[in-house]
PDB file of C-alpha atoms in Angstrom:
ATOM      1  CA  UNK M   1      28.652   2.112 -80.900  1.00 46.00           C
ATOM      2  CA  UNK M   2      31.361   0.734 -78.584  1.00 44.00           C
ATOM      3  CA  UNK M   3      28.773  -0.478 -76.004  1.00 53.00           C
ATOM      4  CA  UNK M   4      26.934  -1.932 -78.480  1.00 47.00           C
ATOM      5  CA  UNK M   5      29.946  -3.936 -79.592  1.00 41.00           C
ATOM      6  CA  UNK M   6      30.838  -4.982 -76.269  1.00 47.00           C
ATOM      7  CA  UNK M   7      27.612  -6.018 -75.698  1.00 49.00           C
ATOM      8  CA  UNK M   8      28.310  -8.955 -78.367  1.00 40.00           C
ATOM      9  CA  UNK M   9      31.609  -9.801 -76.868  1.00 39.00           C
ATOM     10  CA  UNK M  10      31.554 -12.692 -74.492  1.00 42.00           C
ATOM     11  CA  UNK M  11      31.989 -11.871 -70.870  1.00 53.00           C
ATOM     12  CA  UNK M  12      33.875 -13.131 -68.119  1.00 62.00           C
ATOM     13  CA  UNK M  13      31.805 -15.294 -65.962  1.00 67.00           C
ATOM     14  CA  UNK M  14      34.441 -16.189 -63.274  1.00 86.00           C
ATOM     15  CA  UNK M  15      33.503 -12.801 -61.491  1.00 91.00           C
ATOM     16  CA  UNK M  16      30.091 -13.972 -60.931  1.00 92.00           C
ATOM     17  CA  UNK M  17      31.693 -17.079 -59.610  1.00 92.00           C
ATOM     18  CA  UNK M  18      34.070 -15.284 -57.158  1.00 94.00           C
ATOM     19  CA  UNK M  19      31.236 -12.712 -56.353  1.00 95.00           C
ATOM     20  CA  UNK M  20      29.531 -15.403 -55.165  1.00 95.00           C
ATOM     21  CA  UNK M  21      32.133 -16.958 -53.255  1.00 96.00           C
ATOM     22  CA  UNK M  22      33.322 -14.144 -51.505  1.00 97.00           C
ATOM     23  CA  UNK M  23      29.737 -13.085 -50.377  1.00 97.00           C
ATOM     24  CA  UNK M  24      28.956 -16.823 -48.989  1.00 97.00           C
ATOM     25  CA  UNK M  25      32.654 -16.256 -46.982  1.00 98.00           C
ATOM     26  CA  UNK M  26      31.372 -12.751 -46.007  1.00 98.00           C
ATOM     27  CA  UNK M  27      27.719 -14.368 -45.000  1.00 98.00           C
ATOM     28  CA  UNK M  28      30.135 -17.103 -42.707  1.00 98.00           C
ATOM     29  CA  UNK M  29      32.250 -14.434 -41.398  1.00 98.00           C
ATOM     30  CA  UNK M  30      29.082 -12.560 -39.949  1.00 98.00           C
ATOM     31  CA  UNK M  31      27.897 -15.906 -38.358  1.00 97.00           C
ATOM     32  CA  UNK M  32      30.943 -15.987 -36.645  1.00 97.00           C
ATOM     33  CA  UNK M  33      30.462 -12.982 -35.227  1.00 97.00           C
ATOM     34  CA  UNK M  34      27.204 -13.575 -34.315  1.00 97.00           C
ATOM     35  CA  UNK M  35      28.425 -16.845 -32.620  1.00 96.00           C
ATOM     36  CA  UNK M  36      30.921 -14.844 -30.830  1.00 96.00           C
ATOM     37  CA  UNK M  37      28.963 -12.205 -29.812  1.00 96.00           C
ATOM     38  CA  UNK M  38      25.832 -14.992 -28.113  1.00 93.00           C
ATOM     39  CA  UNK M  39      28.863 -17.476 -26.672  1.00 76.00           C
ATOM     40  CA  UNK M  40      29.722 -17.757 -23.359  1.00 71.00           C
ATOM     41  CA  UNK M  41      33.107 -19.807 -23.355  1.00 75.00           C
ATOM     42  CA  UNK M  42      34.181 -20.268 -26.539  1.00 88.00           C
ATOM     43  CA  UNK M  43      34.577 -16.619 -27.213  1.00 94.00           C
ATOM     44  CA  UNK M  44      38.156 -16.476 -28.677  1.00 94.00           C
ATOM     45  CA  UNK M  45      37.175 -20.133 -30.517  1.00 95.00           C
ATOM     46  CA  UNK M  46      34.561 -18.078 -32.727  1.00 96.00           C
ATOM     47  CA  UNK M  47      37.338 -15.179 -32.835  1.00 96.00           C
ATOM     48  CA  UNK M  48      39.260 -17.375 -34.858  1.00 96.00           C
ATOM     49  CA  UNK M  49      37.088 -18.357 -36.863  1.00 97.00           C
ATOM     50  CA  UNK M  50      36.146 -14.500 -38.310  1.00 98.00           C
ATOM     51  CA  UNK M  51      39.786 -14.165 -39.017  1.00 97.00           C
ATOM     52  CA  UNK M  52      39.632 -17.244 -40.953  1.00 98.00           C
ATOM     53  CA  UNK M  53      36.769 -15.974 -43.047  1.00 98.00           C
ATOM     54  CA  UNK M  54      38.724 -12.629 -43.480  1.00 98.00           C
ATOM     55  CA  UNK M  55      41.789 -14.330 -44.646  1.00 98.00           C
ATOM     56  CA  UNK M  56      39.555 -16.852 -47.108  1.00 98.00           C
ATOM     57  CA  UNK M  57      37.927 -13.474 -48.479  1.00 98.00           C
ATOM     58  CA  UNK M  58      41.442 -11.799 -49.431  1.00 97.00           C
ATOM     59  CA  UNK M  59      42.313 -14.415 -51.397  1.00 97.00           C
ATOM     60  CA  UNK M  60      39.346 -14.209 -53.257  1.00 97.00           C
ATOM     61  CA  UNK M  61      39.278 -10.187 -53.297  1.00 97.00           C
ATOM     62  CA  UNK M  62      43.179 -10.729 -54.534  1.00 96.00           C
ATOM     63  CA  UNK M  63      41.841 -13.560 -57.570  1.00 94.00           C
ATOM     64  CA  UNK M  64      39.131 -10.875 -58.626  1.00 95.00           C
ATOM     65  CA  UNK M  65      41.874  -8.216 -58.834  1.00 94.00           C
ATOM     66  CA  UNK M  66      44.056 -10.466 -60.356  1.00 92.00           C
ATOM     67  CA  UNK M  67      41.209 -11.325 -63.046  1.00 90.00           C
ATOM     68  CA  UNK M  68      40.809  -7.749 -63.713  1.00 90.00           C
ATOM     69  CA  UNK M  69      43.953  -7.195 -64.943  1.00 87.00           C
ATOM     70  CA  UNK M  70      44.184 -10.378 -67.113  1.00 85.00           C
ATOM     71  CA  UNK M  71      40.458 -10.437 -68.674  1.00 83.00           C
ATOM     72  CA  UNK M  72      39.880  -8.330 -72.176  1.00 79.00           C
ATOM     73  CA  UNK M  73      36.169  -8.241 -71.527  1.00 83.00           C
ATOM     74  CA  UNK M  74      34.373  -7.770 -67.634  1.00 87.00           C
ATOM     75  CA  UNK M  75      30.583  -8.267 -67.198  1.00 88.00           C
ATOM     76  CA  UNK M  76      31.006  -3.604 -66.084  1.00 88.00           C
ATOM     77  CA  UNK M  77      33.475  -1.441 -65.900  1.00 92.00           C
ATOM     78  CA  UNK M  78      36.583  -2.402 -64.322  1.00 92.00           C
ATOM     79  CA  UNK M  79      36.744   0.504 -61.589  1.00 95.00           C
ATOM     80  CA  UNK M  80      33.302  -0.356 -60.248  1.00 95.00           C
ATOM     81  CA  UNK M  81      34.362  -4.202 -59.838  1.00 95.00           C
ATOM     82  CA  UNK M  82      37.411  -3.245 -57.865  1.00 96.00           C
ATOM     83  CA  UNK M  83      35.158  -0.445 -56.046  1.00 96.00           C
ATOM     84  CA  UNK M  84      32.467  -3.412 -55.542  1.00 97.00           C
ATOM     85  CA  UNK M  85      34.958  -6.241 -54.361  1.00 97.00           C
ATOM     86  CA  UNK M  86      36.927  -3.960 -52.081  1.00 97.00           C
ATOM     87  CA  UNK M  87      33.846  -2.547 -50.276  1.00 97.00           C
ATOM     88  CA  UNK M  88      32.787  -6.142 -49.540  1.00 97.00           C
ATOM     89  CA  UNK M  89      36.267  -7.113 -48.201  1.00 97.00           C
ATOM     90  CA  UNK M  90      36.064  -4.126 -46.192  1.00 98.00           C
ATOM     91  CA  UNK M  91      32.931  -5.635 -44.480  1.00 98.00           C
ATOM     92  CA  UNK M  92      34.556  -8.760 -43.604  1.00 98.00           C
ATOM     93  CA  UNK M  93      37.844  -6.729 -42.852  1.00 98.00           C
ATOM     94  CA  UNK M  94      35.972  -4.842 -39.895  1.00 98.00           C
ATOM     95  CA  UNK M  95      34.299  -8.062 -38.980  1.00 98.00           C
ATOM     96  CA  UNK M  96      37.993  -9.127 -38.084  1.00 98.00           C
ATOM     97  CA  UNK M  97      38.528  -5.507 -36.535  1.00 98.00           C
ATOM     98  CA  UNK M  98      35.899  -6.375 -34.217  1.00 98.00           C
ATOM     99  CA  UNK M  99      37.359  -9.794 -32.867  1.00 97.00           C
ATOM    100  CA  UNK M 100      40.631  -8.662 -32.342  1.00 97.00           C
ATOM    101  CA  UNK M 101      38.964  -5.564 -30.364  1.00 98.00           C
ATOM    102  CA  UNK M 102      37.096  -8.617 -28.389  1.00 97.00           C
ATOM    103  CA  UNK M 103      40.481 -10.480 -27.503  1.00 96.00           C
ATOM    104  CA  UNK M 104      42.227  -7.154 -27.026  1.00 96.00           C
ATOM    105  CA  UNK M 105      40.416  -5.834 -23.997  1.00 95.00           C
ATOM    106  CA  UNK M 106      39.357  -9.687 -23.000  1.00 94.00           C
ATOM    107  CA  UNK M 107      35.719  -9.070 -23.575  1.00 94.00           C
ATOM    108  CA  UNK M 108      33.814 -12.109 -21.838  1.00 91.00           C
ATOM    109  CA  UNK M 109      30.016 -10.596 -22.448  1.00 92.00           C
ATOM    110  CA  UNK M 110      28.341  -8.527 -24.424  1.00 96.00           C
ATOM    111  CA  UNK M 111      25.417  -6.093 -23.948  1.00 96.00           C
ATOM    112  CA  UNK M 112      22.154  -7.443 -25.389  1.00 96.00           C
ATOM    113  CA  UNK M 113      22.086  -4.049 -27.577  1.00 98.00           C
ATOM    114  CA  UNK M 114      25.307  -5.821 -29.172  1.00 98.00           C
ATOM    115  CA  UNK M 115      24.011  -9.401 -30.075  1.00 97.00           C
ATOM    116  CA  UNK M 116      21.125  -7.347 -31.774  1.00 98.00           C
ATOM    117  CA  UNK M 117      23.223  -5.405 -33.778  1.00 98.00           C
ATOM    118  CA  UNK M 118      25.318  -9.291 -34.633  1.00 98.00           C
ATOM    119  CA  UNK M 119      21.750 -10.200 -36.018  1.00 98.00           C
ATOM    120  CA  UNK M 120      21.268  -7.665 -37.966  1.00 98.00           C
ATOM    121  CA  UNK M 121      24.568  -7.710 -39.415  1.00 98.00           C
ATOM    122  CA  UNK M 122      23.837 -11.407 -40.633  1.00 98.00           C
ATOM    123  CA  UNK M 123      21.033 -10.018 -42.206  1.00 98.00           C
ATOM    124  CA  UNK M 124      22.683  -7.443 -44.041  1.00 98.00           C
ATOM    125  CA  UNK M 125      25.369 -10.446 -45.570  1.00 98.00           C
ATOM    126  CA  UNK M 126      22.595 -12.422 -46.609  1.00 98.00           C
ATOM    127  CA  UNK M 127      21.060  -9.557 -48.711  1.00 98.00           C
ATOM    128  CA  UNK M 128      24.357  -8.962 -50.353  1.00 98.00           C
ATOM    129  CA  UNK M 129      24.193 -12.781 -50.845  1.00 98.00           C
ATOM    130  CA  UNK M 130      21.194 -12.706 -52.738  1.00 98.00           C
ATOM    131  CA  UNK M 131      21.797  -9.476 -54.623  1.00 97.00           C
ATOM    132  CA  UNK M 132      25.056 -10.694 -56.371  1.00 96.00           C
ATOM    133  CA  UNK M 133      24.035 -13.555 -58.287  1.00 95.00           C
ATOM    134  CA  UNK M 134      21.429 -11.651 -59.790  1.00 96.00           C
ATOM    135  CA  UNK M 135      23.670  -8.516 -61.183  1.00 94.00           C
ATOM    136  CA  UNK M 136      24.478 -11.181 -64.029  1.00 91.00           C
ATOM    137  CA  UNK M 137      21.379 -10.010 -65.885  1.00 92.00           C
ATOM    138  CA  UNK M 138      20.734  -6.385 -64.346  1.00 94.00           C
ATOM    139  CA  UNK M 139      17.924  -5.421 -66.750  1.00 93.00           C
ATOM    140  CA  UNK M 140      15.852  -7.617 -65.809  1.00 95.00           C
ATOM    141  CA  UNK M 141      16.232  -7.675 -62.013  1.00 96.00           C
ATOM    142  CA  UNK M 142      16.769  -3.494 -61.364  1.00 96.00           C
ATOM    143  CA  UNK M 143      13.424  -3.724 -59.031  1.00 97.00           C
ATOM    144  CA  UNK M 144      14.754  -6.532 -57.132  1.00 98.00           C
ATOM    145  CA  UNK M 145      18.334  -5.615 -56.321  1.00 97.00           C
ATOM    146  CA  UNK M 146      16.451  -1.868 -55.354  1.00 97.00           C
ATOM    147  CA  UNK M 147      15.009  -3.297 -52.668  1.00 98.00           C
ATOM    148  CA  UNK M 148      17.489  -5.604 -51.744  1.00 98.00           C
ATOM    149  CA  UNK M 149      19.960  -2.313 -51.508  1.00 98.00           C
ATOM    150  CA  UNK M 150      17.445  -0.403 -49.934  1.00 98.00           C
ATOM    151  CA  UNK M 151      16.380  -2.936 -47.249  1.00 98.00           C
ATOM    152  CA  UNK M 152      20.416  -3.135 -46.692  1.00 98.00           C
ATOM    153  CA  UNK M 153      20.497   0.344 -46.110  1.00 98.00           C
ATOM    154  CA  UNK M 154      17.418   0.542 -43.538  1.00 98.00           C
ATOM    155  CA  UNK M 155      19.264  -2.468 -41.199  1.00 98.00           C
ATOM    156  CA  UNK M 156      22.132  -0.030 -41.425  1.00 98.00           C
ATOM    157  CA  UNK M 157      19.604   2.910 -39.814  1.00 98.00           C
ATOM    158  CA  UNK M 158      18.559  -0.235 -37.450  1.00 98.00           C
ATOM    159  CA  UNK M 159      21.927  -0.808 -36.251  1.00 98.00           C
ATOM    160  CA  UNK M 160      23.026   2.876 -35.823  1.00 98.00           C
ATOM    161  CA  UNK M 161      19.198   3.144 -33.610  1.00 98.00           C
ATOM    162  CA  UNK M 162      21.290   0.449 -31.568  1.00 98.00           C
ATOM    163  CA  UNK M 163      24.187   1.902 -31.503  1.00 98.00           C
ATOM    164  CA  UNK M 164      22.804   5.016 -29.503  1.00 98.00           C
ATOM    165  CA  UNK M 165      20.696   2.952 -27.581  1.00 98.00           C
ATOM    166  CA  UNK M 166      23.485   0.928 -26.181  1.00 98.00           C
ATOM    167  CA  UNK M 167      25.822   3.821 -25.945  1.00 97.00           C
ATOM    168  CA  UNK M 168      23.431   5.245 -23.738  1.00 97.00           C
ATOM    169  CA  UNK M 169      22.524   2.040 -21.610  1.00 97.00           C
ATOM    170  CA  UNK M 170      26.151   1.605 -21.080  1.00 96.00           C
ATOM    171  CA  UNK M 171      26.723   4.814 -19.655  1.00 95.00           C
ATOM    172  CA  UNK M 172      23.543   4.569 -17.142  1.00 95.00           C
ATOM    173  CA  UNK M 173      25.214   1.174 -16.346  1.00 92.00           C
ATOM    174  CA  UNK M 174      28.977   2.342 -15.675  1.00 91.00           C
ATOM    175  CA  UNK M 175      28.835   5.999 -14.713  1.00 90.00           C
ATOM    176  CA  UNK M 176      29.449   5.579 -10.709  1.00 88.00           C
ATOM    177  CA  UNK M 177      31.289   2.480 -11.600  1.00 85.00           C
ATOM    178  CA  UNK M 178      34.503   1.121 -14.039  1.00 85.00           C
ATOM    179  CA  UNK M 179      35.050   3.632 -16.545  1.00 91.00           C
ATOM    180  CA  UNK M 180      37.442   1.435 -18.492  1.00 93.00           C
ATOM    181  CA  UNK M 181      34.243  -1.196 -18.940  1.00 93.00           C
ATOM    182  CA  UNK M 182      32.734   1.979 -20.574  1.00 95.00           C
ATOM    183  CA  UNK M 183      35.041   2.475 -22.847  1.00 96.00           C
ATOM    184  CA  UNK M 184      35.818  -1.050 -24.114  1.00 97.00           C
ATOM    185  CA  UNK M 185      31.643  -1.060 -24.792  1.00 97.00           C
ATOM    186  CA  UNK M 186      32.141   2.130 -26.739  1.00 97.00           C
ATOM    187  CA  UNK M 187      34.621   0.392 -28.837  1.00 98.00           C
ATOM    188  CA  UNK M 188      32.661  -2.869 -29.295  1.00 98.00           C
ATOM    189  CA  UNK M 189      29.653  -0.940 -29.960  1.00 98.00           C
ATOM    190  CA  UNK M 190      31.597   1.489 -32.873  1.00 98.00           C
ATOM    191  CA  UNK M 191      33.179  -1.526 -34.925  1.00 98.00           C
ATOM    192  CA  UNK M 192      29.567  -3.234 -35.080  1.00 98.00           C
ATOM    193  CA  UNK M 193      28.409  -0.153 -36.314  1.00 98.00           C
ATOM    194  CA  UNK M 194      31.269   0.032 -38.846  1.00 98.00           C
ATOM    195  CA  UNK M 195      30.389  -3.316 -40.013  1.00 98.00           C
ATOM    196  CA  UNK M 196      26.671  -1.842 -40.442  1.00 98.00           C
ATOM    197  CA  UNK M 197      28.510   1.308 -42.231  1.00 98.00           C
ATOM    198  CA  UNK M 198      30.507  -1.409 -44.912  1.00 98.00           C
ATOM    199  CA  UNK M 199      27.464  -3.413 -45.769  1.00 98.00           C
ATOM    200  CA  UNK M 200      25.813  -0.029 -46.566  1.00 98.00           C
ATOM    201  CA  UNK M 201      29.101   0.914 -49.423  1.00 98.00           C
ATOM    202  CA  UNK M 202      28.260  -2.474 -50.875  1.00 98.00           C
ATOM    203  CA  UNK M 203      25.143  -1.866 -51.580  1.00 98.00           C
ATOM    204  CA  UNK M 204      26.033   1.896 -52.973  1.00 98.00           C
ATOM    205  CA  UNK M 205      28.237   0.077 -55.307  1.00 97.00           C
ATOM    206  CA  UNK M 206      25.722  -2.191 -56.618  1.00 97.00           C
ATOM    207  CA  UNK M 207      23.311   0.707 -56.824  1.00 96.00           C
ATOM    208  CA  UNK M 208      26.047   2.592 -58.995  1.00 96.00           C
ATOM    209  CA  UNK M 209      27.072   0.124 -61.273  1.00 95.00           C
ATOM    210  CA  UNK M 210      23.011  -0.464 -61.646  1.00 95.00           C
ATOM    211  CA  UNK M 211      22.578   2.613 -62.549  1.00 92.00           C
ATOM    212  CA  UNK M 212      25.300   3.020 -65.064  1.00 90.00           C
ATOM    213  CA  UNK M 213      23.932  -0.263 -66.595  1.00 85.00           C
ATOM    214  CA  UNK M 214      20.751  -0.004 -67.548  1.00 77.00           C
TER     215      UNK M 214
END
């Protein structure tokens, strides 16, 4: 009875809005990192520009959470659009992870493994992209935000593929030579992956909250 009733309450529509807004900052935040990853000198330019992106999507996450707590009626249940939100932040978050890592250990190339993965991690921000917009009518679009989840989670197997690959390339490259070149790879190469990982949560929490809606 009380999800019938809800069902003829009006709904916020301002979380669709900021949805959308924080998944186009999320989409420019992995170009960025693409950018940085295929630059030559303007490394620490595109650095800058992530953490712009990152700080752009907390003030969105913080309206959402703010909107939460304010609106009587939310398109689902309130947990799963602070679960949602937050999981998406953390992608951009470990974008940001990535280019401080970069202009930490004064990275000036990267392995070609690496600008792969930076593809593939624009990928995965475009599918969120497109899958966001259409949770504002789930019934109807279940079979396309399925395969936009599970495509998601399949360039997350990609990436983690490259991961290992380039793990092991680097240490055919470095093993009679700089050990400390090693290990800065090794930490490039494990926050691209955790960028890979953070995509993936998003799209569990769009495949929870489409389960528990239709």
């Amino acid at each position: 009875m009380m999800q019938w009733f809800r069902a003829l309450l009006p709904k916020e529509e301002r979380f669709f809005d900021l949805f959308d807004r924080h998944a186009r900052t999320v989409i420019q935040g992995a170009c960025a990192l693409q950018d940085m990853l295929n630059a030559g000198d303007d490394i620490a330019v595109h650095c800058q520009r992530v953490s712009q992106f990152e700080n752009e999507a907390d003030n969105i996450t913080r309206e959402v959470l703010t909107a939460v707590r304010r609106t009587f009626i939310t398109p689902f249940d309130r947990v799963d659009i602070k679960s949602l939100i937050t999981s998406l932040d953390d992608a951009i978050d470990q974008m940001q992870q990535t280019a401080k890592a970069v202009l930490l250990f004064e990275v000036r190339s990267f392995e070609p493994p690496m600008r792969e993965m930076g593809g593939l991690l624009v990928e995965c921000a475009n599918l969120v992209g497109r899958a966001l917009p259409l949770m504002k009518a789930i019934g109807p679009n279940v079979a396309m935000l399925t395969a936009i989840t599970e495509e998601v989670t399949k360039l997350e197997g990609r990436v983690d593929d490259l991961h290992a690959i380039g793990l092991k390339e680097l240490f055919l490259k470095h093993r009679h030579g700089n050990a400390m070149d090693f290990f800065v790879g090794v930490e490039i190469y494990d926050h691209l992956e955790k960028v890979a990982d953070r995509f993936d949560d998003v799209a569990n929490e769009i495949n929870s909250i489409v389960i528990e809606q239709v």
